XYZ file of C-alpha atoms in Angstrom:
671
model
C -13.769 17.450 -21.769
C -17.360 17.517 -22.824
C -20.779 17.339 -21.749
C -23.367 14.769 -22.911
C -21.104 14.128 -25.572
C -20.509 17.704 -26.822
C -17.287 19.289 -26.390
C -17.175 22.320 -24.167
C -16.111 23.606 -20.800
C -18.296 22.897 -17.701
C -18.704 25.620 -14.747
C -18.269 29.442 -14.908
C -17.572 30.275 -18.489
C -14.506 31.848 -16.881
C -12.906 28.406 -16.031
C -10.438 26.371 -18.035
C -9.464 22.994 -16.867
C -6.860 20.665 -18.539
C -8.531 17.248 -18.485
C -8.025 13.797 -20.676
C -9.358 13.431 -23.651
C -12.579 11.294 -24.223
C -13.602 12.051 -20.955
C -17.664 13.378 -20.624
C -19.168 14.857 -17.704
C -22.343 13.185 -17.200
C -23.728 15.337 -14.096
C -22.680 18.026 -11.872
C -23.553 19.835 -8.898
C -22.550 23.197 -8.412
C -22.778 24.595 -4.877
C -21.931 21.230 -3.191
C -19.443 20.840 -0.181
C -16.716 18.691 0.641
C -16.631 17.899 4.279
C -13.214 17.904 6.174
C -14.092 16.344 8.955
C -15.831 16.247 12.267
C -15.749 19.757 13.436
C -13.537 21.037 10.730
C -15.924 22.579 8.725
C -16.524 22.232 4.754
C -14.866 23.312 1.290
C -17.355 24.668 -1.450
C -16.936 23.698 -4.608
C -18.839 21.610 -7.723
C -18.971 17.879 -7.316
C -18.675 16.208 -11.185
C -19.580 12.568 -12.411
C -17.932 11.756 -15.639
C -17.745 8.474 -17.132
C -13.990 7.579 -15.786
C -14.485 9.311 -11.868
C -15.743 11.522 -9.268
C -14.531 14.833 -9.049
C -14.775 17.947 -6.817
C -13.609 21.148 -7.810
C -12.866 23.697 -4.917
C -14.058 26.613 -5.988
C -11.520 29.089 -6.952
C -11.075 32.754 -7.170
C -12.636 34.779 -10.519
C -10.068 34.338 -13.181
C -8.275 31.355 -11.906
C -8.085 28.346 -13.744
C -7.663 24.703 -11.683
C -6.037 21.667 -12.731
C -8.899 19.419 -12.505
C -6.530 15.928 -12.003
C -5.949 16.294 -8.183
C -5.459 13.259 -6.007
C -6.973 14.916 -2.983
C -10.395 15.923 -4.660
C -11.375 13.056 -7.197
C -11.297 9.263 -7.232
C -11.671 6.708 -10.445
C -14.713 5.063 -10.745
C -13.267 1.314 -10.169
C -12.029 2.742 -7.150
C -15.126 3.516 -5.462
C -15.815 0.771 -2.881
C -19.072 1.752 -1.439
C -21.231 4.552 -1.909
C -23.663 5.459 0.576
C -26.502 8.457 0.432
C -27.950 9.419 3.824
C -30.438 12.013 4.871
C -32.033 12.961 7.843
C -35.333 11.886 7.064
C -34.543 8.042 6.721
C -31.726 5.536 7.331
C -28.849 5.854 4.989
C -28.726 3.578 1.774
C -26.123 1.691 -0.211
C -26.516 3.110 -3.971
C -25.728 0.517 -6.419
C -26.951 0.607 -10.352
C -29.718 -1.584 -9.758
C -31.005 0.063 -6.792
C -33.777 3.114 -6.990
C -32.743 6.058 -4.581
C -36.701 7.409 -3.386
C -35.301 10.406 -1.231
C -33.223 13.363 -1.749
C -29.923 12.663 -0.558
C -28.518 15.724 1.785
C -25.155 13.496 1.946
C -23.162 11.453 -0.052
C -20.315 9.253 1.389
C -17.771 7.334 -0.820
C -15.516 4.620 0.442
C -12.378 4.418 -1.603
C -10.243 1.236 -1.988
C -7.393 3.501 -1.312
C -8.555 3.933 2.321
C -10.118 7.469 1.595
C -13.594 8.435 2.704
C -14.765 11.373 1.130
C -18.228 12.729 2.536
C -20.144 15.185 0.214
C -23.334 17.508 1.264
C -26.139 19.665 -0.084
C -26.718 22.143 2.041
C -29.182 24.355 0.111
C -32.648 23.418 -0.660
C -32.134 24.621 -4.144
C -29.443 21.736 -4.753
C -32.154 18.793 -4.403
C -32.414 18.048 -8.320
C -28.741 18.006 -8.795
C -27.976 16.238 -5.717
C -30.549 13.412 -6.730
C -29.217 13.327 -10.245
C -25.726 13.348 -9.183
C -26.080 10.770 -6.895
C -27.537 8.016 -9.566
C -25.228 9.064 -12.248
C -22.077 8.064 -9.619
C -23.928 4.779 -9.187
C -24.750 4.203 -12.456
C -21.404 5.069 -13.762
C -19.106 3.084 -11.111
C -20.912 -0.185 -12.599
C -20.443 0.869 -16.317
C -16.932 2.031 -15.934
C -14.430 -0.337 -17.882
C -11.320 -0.733 -16.333
C -9.322 -1.787 -19.698
C -10.122 -0.346 -22.845
C -11.457 3.007 -21.753
C -8.925 5.196 -23.042
C -10.777 6.485 -25.901
C -9.043 7.533 -28.793
C -6.435 9.960 -27.574
C -3.951 10.621 -25.046
C -4.442 11.035 -21.354
C -2.965 14.448 -22.033
C -4.285 18.047 -21.010
C -6.726 19.616 -24.040
C -7.260 23.074 -23.787
C -7.759 25.444 -26.914
C -5.031 26.819 -28.725
C -3.559 30.070 -28.238
C -4.319 30.457 -24.823
C -1.632 32.043 -22.750
C -2.143 30.248 -19.436
C -1.967 27.267 -21.451
C 1.163 27.811 -22.832
C 2.607 28.524 -19.069
C 1.119 25.014 -18.202
C 2.563 23.323 -21.276
C 5.900 25.047 -20.132
C 5.417 23.405 -16.466
C 4.751 20.434 -17.862
C 7.683 20.075 -20.094
C 9.736 20.573 -17.262
C 8.039 17.744 -15.424
C 9.066 15.531 -18.720
C 12.503 17.066 -18.274
C 12.438 15.591 -14.749
C 11.398 12.373 -15.610
C 13.427 11.657 -18.697
C 15.768 9.518 -16.634
C 13.010 6.861 -16.115
C 13.529 3.960 -18.228
C 10.270 2.331 -19.521
C 12.130 -0.921 -20.634
C 9.676 -0.988 -23.763
C 12.946 -0.549 -25.886
C 16.237 -2.582 -26.857
C 18.164 0.881 -25.723
C 16.278 0.976 -22.240
C 17.668 -2.890 -21.526
C 20.830 -2.165 -22.743
C 21.544 1.177 -21.207
C 20.692 -0.578 -17.727
C 22.782 -3.490 -18.264
C 25.775 -0.681 -19.053
C 25.249 1.324 -15.853
C 25.015 -1.764 -13.714
C 28.661 -3.125 -15.120
C 27.262 -6.666 -15.672
C 30.111 -8.012 -18.123
C 29.214 -11.597 -18.561
C 25.422 -10.646 -19.615
C 23.688 -9.431 -22.740
C 20.590 -8.395 -23.826
C 18.442 -11.062 -25.706
C 15.399 -10.349 -28.168
C 14.528 -14.165 -28.134
C 10.885 -12.918 -26.964
C 10.648 -9.798 -28.826
C 7.395 -11.503 -30.501
C 6.110 -12.705 -27.338
C 5.870 -16.087 -28.803
C 8.476 -17.897 -26.121
C 6.506 -16.416 -22.870
C 3.435 -14.315 -23.508
C 3.884 -12.884 -20.132
C 7.732 -11.922 -20.413
C 9.082 -8.493 -21.696
C 10.214 -8.524 -25.228
C 14.071 -8.308 -24.013
C 15.720 -10.629 -21.423
C 19.400 -10.323 -19.611
C 20.918 -14.194 -20.331
C 24.649 -14.788 -20.015
C 26.718 -13.471 -22.877
C 27.667 -17.264 -23.759
C 24.335 -18.556 -24.016
C 22.968 -18.549 -27.671
C 19.359 -17.613 -28.242
C 18.997 -21.057 -29.923
C 20.142 -22.702 -26.497
C 17.813 -20.489 -24.654
C 14.652 -21.542 -25.952
C 15.533 -24.974 -25.010
C 14.871 -23.643 -20.945
C 11.133 -22.219 -21.709
C 8.947 -25.515 -21.799
C 10.712 -26.427 -18.410
C 9.429 -23.551 -16.032
C 5.679 -22.206 -15.247
C 4.552 -20.000 -17.615
C 7.529 -20.364 -19.678
C 9.129 -17.866 -17.353
C 13.123 -18.863 -17.403
C 15.681 -17.883 -15.199
C 16.986 -14.126 -16.229
C 19.213 -11.565 -14.630
C 17.408 -8.697 -12.760
C 20.211 -6.844 -10.775
C 24.075 -7.189 -11.057
C 25.643 -6.003 -7.505
C 29.117 -4.058 -7.866
C 30.834 -7.085 -5.988
C 30.031 -10.014 -8.613
C 26.596 -11.108 -7.352
C 23.766 -11.541 -9.778
C 20.460 -11.645 -8.481
C 17.878 -13.605 -10.803
C 14.318 -14.302 -10.898
C 12.291 -17.367 -12.631
C 9.076 -19.223 -12.265
C 8.753 -22.502 -10.470
C 10.168 -25.799 -12.254
C 7.241 -27.063 -14.385
C 6.021 -30.499 -12.615
C 6.021 -32.666 -16.018
C 9.462 -31.493 -17.270
C 12.111 -34.134 -18.442
C 15.139 -32.380 -19.786
C 17.897 -33.990 -21.952
C 21.438 -33.305 -21.051
C 21.599 -30.160 -23.475
C 18.525 -28.723 -21.234
C 20.608 -29.261 -18.255
C 23.680 -27.696 -19.447
C 21.938 -24.647 -20.878
C 20.183 -24.077 -17.436
C 23.519 -24.472 -15.620
C 25.119 -21.967 -17.732
C 22.562 -19.499 -16.633
C 22.591 -20.261 -13.018
C 26.036 -20.884 -12.199
C 27.756 -18.776 -14.829
C 31.776 -18.454 -14.024
C 31.249 -21.620 -11.659
C 29.946 -19.195 -9.032
C 27.582 -20.686 -6.381
C 23.825 -20.650 -6.651
C 21.537 -19.870 -3.921
C 17.957 -20.563 -4.518
C 15.468 -18.135 -2.425
C 11.867 -19.118 -2.767
C 8.590 -17.702 -1.613
C 7.555 -20.261 0.564
C 8.629 -18.130 3.982
C 6.471 -15.114 2.548
C 2.631 -14.564 2.638
C 0.467 -16.440 0.100
C -1.517 -13.901 -1.938
C -4.775 -15.138 0.047
C -2.501 -13.940 3.130
C -2.138 -10.273 1.733
C -5.691 -10.178 0.384
C -7.029 -11.155 3.980
C -4.757 -8.823 6.027
C -5.718 -5.918 3.529
C -9.320 -6.646 3.876
C -8.931 -6.515 7.753
C -7.054 -3.576 8.114
C -9.323 -1.582 5.647
C -12.371 -2.301 7.955
C -10.051 -1.555 10.845
C -9.626 1.873 9.353
C -13.449 3.089 9.095
C -14.947 5.728 11.632
C -16.003 3.427 15.076
C -14.692 0.130 13.657
C -13.310 -0.243 17.034
C -12.928 1.295 20.204
C -9.384 2.965 21.339
C -8.832 0.376 23.954
C -8.863 -2.520 21.682
C -7.594 -0.683 18.325
C -3.522 -1.801 18.693
C -4.543 -5.524 19.434
C -7.029 -5.282 16.335
C -4.356 -4.084 14.264
C -1.904 -6.770 15.888
C -4.887 -9.317 14.259
C -5.161 -7.747 11.143
C -1.231 -9.550 10.357
C -0.555 -6.758 7.848
C 2.702 -5.466 10.085
C 3.742 -9.329 10.005
C 3.729 -9.551 6.456
C 5.705 -6.203 6.330
C 8.251 -7.645 8.585
C 8.608 -10.780 6.933
C 8.986 -9.286 3.748
C 11.668 -6.871 4.581
C 13.509 -9.948 6.672
C 13.569 -12.090 3.583
C 15.149 -9.090 1.475
C 17.568 -8.299 4.182
C 18.395 -12.037 4.102
C 19.191 -11.712 0.283
C 20.776 -8.816 0.172
C 23.115 -9.639 2.709
C 23.961 -12.620 0.884
C 24.640 -10.994 -2.682
C 26.604 -8.164 -0.987
C 28.644 -10.802 1.247
C 29.932 -13.049 -1.581
C 30.279 -13.168 -5.307
C 27.200 -15.706 -5.965
C 23.865 -15.778 -7.765
C 20.739 -15.888 -6.121
C 17.675 -17.069 -7.942
C 14.630 -15.576 -6.541
C 11.735 -18.341 -7.568
C 7.714 -18.350 -7.446
C 5.416 -20.624 -9.275
C 4.117 -17.816 -11.210
C 7.051 -15.433 -10.989
C 4.029 -12.472 -11.187
C 3.611 -11.484 -7.799
C 6.141 -12.161 -4.597
C 9.135 -12.231 -7.328
C 8.245 -8.859 -8.191
C 8.041 -7.826 -4.585
C 11.150 -9.188 -3.125
C 13.576 -8.560 -6.319
C 12.492 -4.983 -6.003
C 13.119 -4.854 -2.020
C 16.253 -6.607 -2.449
C 17.380 -4.120 -5.028
C 16.501 -0.919 -3.045
C 18.528 -2.132 -0.015
C 21.848 -2.823 -2.258
C 21.500 -0.332 -4.991
C 21.733 3.279 -3.961
C 20.218 4.114 -7.846
C 17.279 2.707 -6.949
C 16.594 4.925 -3.826
C 16.727 7.887 -6.097
C 13.338 8.969 -7.693
C 14.133 7.798 -11.680
C 15.684 4.889 -10.272
C 12.868 3.815 -8.397
C 10.479 4.499 -11.089
C 12.431 2.430 -13.462
C 12.689 -0.017 -10.869
C 8.976 -0.805 -10.904
C 8.991 -0.606 -14.598
C 11.483 -3.159 -14.753
C 10.150 -5.434 -11.909
C 6.925 -5.099 -12.188
C 5.406 -3.920 -15.291
C 7.561 -5.351 -17.841
C 7.616 -8.474 -15.727
C 3.906 -8.815 -15.981
C 2.785 -8.081 -12.563
C -1.299 -8.399 -13.257
C -2.207 -5.115 -11.518
C -5.766 -4.898 -12.504
C -6.346 -8.214 -11.178
C -4.454 -8.123 -8.060
C -6.218 -4.784 -7.411
C -9.572 -6.013 -7.577
C -10.555 -3.328 -10.544
C -12.015 -6.059 -13.036
C -15.418 -6.594 -11.935
C -15.369 -9.903 -13.999
C -12.659 -11.277 -11.721
C -13.327 -13.870 -9.522
C -12.202 -12.457 -5.269
C -9.460 -15.295 -5.319
C -7.202 -13.073 -8.061
C -7.215 -9.817 -5.781
C -4.242 -9.399 -3.736
C -2.671 -5.922 -3.214
C 0.943 -7.117 -3.778
C 2.108 -3.909 -5.191
C 0.497 -1.868 -1.880
C 2.381 -3.872 0.419
C 5.662 -3.708 -1.357
C 4.998 0.169 -1.247
C 3.981 -0.149 2.475
C 7.718 -1.854 2.589
C 9.303 0.679 0.960
C 7.656 3.277 3.315
C 8.778 1.459 6.523
C 12.599 1.520 4.455
C 11.685 5.750 4.015
C 11.346 5.905 7.917
C 14.302 3.889 9.024
C 16.713 5.432 6.602
C 15.317 8.699 5.524
C 18.468 10.237 4.139
C 19.056 7.581 1.911
C 16.119 8.060 -0.085
C 15.860 10.732 -2.914
C 11.537 10.292 -2.719
C 9.226 11.000 0.278
C 6.534 9.632 2.053
C 4.396 12.470 -0.281
C 5.448 10.176 -3.379
C 4.846 7.103 -1.829
C 1.067 8.145 -1.224
C 0.551 9.946 -5.029
C 1.869 6.257 -6.204
C -0.344 4.527 -4.006
C -3.299 6.587 -5.342
C -2.319 6.863 -8.873
C -2.694 2.500 -8.921
C -6.293 3.034 -8.595
C -6.825 5.684 -11.232
C -7.247 5.163 -14.823
C -5.107 8.173 -16.234
C -1.947 6.381 -16.981
C -0.964 3.394 -19.171
C 1.491 1.972 -16.325
C -0.906 -0.030 -14.040
C -3.700 -0.912 -16.934
C -2.287 -4.408 -18.192
C -0.977 -7.427 -17.342
C 1.901 -7.693 -19.502
C 3.983 -5.942 -21.965
C 2.102 -8.215 -24.553
C -1.384 -6.720 -23.489
C -0.111 -3.030 -23.317
C -0.425 -3.084 -27.165
C 3.469 -2.652 -28.048
C 3.480 -6.315 -29.543
C 2.626 -4.946 -32.645
C 3.738 -7.512 -35.503
C 4.872 -4.377 -38.166
C 8.179 -2.844 -37.794
C 9.921 -0.080 -38.708
C 12.236 -0.895 -42.159
C 15.157 0.224 -40.616
C 15.658 -2.186 -37.881
C 18.261 -4.751 -38.362
C 18.331 -8.570 -37.633
C 21.051 -10.865 -36.451
C 20.872 -14.383 -35.486
C 22.004 -13.582 -31.957
C 20.286 -10.353 -31.065
C 17.312 -10.734 -33.249
C 15.723 -7.414 -34.441
C 17.313 -4.223 -33.102
C 16.200 -0.663 -32.854
C 17.606 1.946 -35.148
C 19.649 4.548 -33.271
C 17.340 7.231 -32.007
C 14.560 5.166 -31.500
C 14.131 5.580 -27.631
C 11.694 3.915 -24.700
C 12.352 7.003 -22.553
C 9.634 8.963 -20.945
C 7.894 11.174 -23.697
C 9.582 8.955 -26.262
C 8.130 7.354 -29.140
C 8.069 3.408 -28.469
C 8.973 0.397 -30.563
C 7.676 0.432 -34.143
C 6.854 4.011 -33.642
C 3.271 3.126 -31.365
C 2.302 5.514 -29.275
C 0.529 4.366 -25.960
C -3.088 5.428 -25.576
C -2.400 7.200 -21.814
C 0.898 8.654 -20.497
C 2.932 6.780 -18.203
C 2.277 7.281 -14.273
C 5.637 9.097 -14.222
C 4.295 12.176 -15.764
C 3.518 13.768 -12.813
C 2.791 17.160 -13.945
C -0.514 16.013 -15.654
C -2.022 15.430 -12.169
C -0.096 17.482 -9.808
C 1.059 20.782 -9.529
C 4.475 22.218 -9.129
C 3.891 22.587 -5.392
C 2.826 19.272 -4.855
C 5.433 17.427 -6.826
C 8.092 19.559 -5.100
C 7.146 17.629 -2.163
C 8.166 14.443 -3.810
C 11.923 14.842 -3.730
C 14.313 14.659 -0.884
C 17.940 15.899 -1.130
C 20.179 13.853 -2.942
C 22.796 11.820 -1.243
C 25.961 10.129 -2.318
C 28.519 5.875 -2.870
C 30.347 0.050 -2.451
C 33.618 -7.450 -1.486
C 35.419 -15.753 -2.941
C 33.502 -17.552 -5.433
C 33.490 -21.468 -4.136
C 32.921 -23.930 -6.880
C 29.522 -24.448 -9.197
C 26.803 -25.352 -6.673
C 23.368 -24.852 -6.156
C 22.485 -23.917 -2.972
C 18.458 -23.157 -1.136
C 17.872 -20.275 1.003
C 15.746 -21.311 4.003
C 15.119 -19.742 7.498
C 18.403 -17.792 7.087
C 20.395 -21.246 6.343
C 21.647 -23.133 3.294
C 21.886 -26.197 2.411
C 22.566 -27.956 -1.160
C 19.728 -28.296 -3.820
C 19.792 -30.428 -6.917
C 17.954 -29.070 -9.560
C 14.661 -30.534 -8.925
C 13.556 -31.372 -12.704
C 11.793 -34.652 -11.455
C 8.796 -34.818 -8.983
C 9.110 -37.149 -6.310
C 12.598 -36.870 -5.311
C 13.305 -34.510 -2.193
C 16.257 -32.805 -2.239
C 18.756 -33.844 0.463
C 19.470 -31.775 3.523
C 23.152 -32.028 4.747
C 23.789 -30.442 8.066
C 27.718 -29.889 7.354
C 26.146 -27.403 4.333
C 23.701 -24.936 6.923
C 25.605 -22.223 7.431
C 23.801 -19.439 8.991
C 23.345 -16.083 7.234
C 25.464 -14.739 10.115
C 28.386 -16.734 9.332
C 28.110 -15.900 5.773
C 30.730 -13.410 6.000
C 33.070 -15.161 8.471
C 36.019 -17.806 7.507
C 34.184 -20.469 5.493
C 32.880 -19.987 2.042
C 30.089 -21.596 0.554
C 32.467 -23.775 -1.494
C 34.766 -24.892 1.279
C 37.774 -22.266 1.126
C 38.816 -19.508 3.420
C 38.712 -15.835 3.343
C 38.819 -12.951 5.945
C 35.700 -11.125 6.790
C 34.831 -8.710 4.281
C 34.220 -5.461 5.471
C 30.252 -4.005 5.142
C 29.845 -3.210 1.620
C 28.911 0.811 1.339
C 25.205 1.599 0.004
C 23.695 -1.438 1.718
C 20.825 -0.958 4.021
C 19.998 -3.619 6.948
C 16.381 -2.637 7.678
C 14.916 -3.695 11.428
C 11.901 -6.266 10.933
C 10.922 -6.787 14.230
C 7.368 -5.445 15.101
C 8.577 -2.390 17.651
C 10.425 -1.149 14.371
C 7.228 -1.237 12.195
C 4.872 1.513 12.044
C 1.469 2.196 10.536
C 1.539 3.945 7.795
C -1.024 6.657 9.092
C -1.402 9.343 6.256
C -2.387 6.744 4.042
C -4.652 4.263 5.766
C -6.278 6.871 8.418
C -7.120 9.438 5.885
C -10.822 8.408 6.097
C -10.312 9.258 10.342
C -8.918 13.009 10.090
C -9.092 13.451 13.764
C -6.536 10.739 13.481
C -4.179 12.900 11.459
C -4.551 16.456 12.760
C -1.125 17.485 14.311
C 0.792 14.570 13.110
C 2.046 15.998 9.676
C 3.451 19.155 8.166
C 2.543 19.470 4.655
C 6.142 20.715 3.935
C 9.533 21.794 5.571
C 8.581 25.412 5.133
C 4.919 24.843 6.926
C 6.625 22.783 9.848
C 9.247 25.936 10.167
C 6.841 28.098 10.319
C 4.663 26.104 12.897
C 8.143 26.103 14.829
C 8.318 29.441 14.971
C 4.834 30.178 15.910
C 5.301 27.766 19.099
C 8.773 29.665 19.451
C 7.037 32.862 19.800
C 4.277 31.792 22.590
C 6.728 30.189 24.387
C 9.015 33.150 24.633
C 5.724 35.652 25.379
C 5.044 33.139 28.100
C 8.091 33.207 29.913
C 7.834 36.926 29.663
C 4.713 36.703 31.448
C 6.308 35.376 34.455
C 4.760 31.970 36.630
C 0.731 32.383 36.875
C -0.067 33.336 40.145
C -1.032 30.820 43.143
C -5.088 30.266 43.038
C -6.416 31.732 46.268
C -6.362 30.035 49.567
C -3.239 27.445 48.276
C -0.576 27.417 50.542
C 2.589 29.083 49.281
C 5.977 26.884 48.716
C 8.372 28.048 51.392
C 11.966 28.716 49.808
C 14.503 26.179 49.860
């Protein structure tokens, strides 16, 4: 990190910090203090404003090294929602790039989009110039910060002077972290897609490179899972019949034989020919299995999600509402209601996949928001591998990043966006996942600390994972390919052996992303912090009817013809409306009889009723330190230590005997 464009170190000469290349210190205020809460004191340190973030570095003992990338003490500039300067001589002022600060601030309050409230104050008179400059620098840099394209010319890795023994120690730690994350598939190469398909055991499916140049569907990933019997030439017939050309494709295969697919909405003007219908039936009804369409009509809309999140964020500010009305205000946000709706829908789909050999098609008009959420939740409920740490990271890479979820738009981190594009669907998914971790803590290989780190990382510009809206925008779609690649009419261009898309590997065509993926946790979190991410591992899994298409609505199934032409309402016959509770019973979708299957192993069925849903306090109430006190221990070791201290106190009180009765109080007669 440099200052004013000059490379070098900042702070005391003895301190050396690993920082991303291309980041510059604009202003700093040594001697500032960060408040820990009302009456909890403060921590001395240095407040920094760079061209990417606001950072606070707590004071370190002489000779020690501090890793500057720490989620507790820094915030990305796009993540700052409001900046307020306060003084004892005037009323607080909201700072913007166009505002003029006419007083020396004694305190800065930073309201963040991730629910944090950071408060810094300058208690000494000698800090007045630094306080004034750093406050203006933050306001100016916040307006000038560009979310996309601000990665500079290098990587987001650490940069220290060569030959430093402490640097070697840090590199060893980062290499260890890279080994831990090597099992995470980024789904940027053909090998990743083939490896995951082999793990799923989906014998009737193959990897198609029909969209390798992103010319068939710009927002879809380069590779797709399609039926083995469907040629790429025939698959091309389907793209024009779906919104944003997002055709049906496999996203998960259940061990019992069921398939989970996802697609965009049917294009209203599509008029397919007979060959087009045949190709679509080959995708939806592969192997003469019945197909159930589960659309997003029962899920909250993007506007509902955004409104609920805004209300929740306002409720979690200090003094927003009295304690006696807080629970009713929380219910009024409808955030937990939306969480329950998503969990209930995912449970229905997961039960359907586990109980029968069928295909379930998740259909959403854009296929880039609620389908990402629902597909991920269904796999969390039905696939134990997705509940491991590398499996969960691979799940997000496939169903969110590669599938084209517009992270910058939905998180509201692009200033040029209209407010209507903002809707934190990914944050809703993380809350749903947190609810599952609370209900089934032993079933997951990661903890609440990991989810909190992932929540905060979605707002930070230190990784390539959340910076783009699709694979094509990530810069991997270069037309230049290595000469060793081979081409076949069915599979298209194939990567040569040894080209891997895993964490830390070189991507397709030898291209290197400007920033590392978010899964390189060692760049931002210490070894002790990362140790909190993991849960101890736990170990674990059921007939088809004729080829029909059904629709899943409010827990019932009804036949659904392919809705190619608008104005033709689908028939809803009462004889085809079995409830989900009867799906494991005697009547199958096609009319046969089968004995009730035993509950499949590895399936989680969450409770989505309001009493079972809780507020994610550690995430949402970070601006209220008094609400956090005493609720969480930072680690099992600290929890054990607190328990030991309480047990010692209890034994000492018991040894002292009961306290004497106060004077004048009548003695209780013995019984």
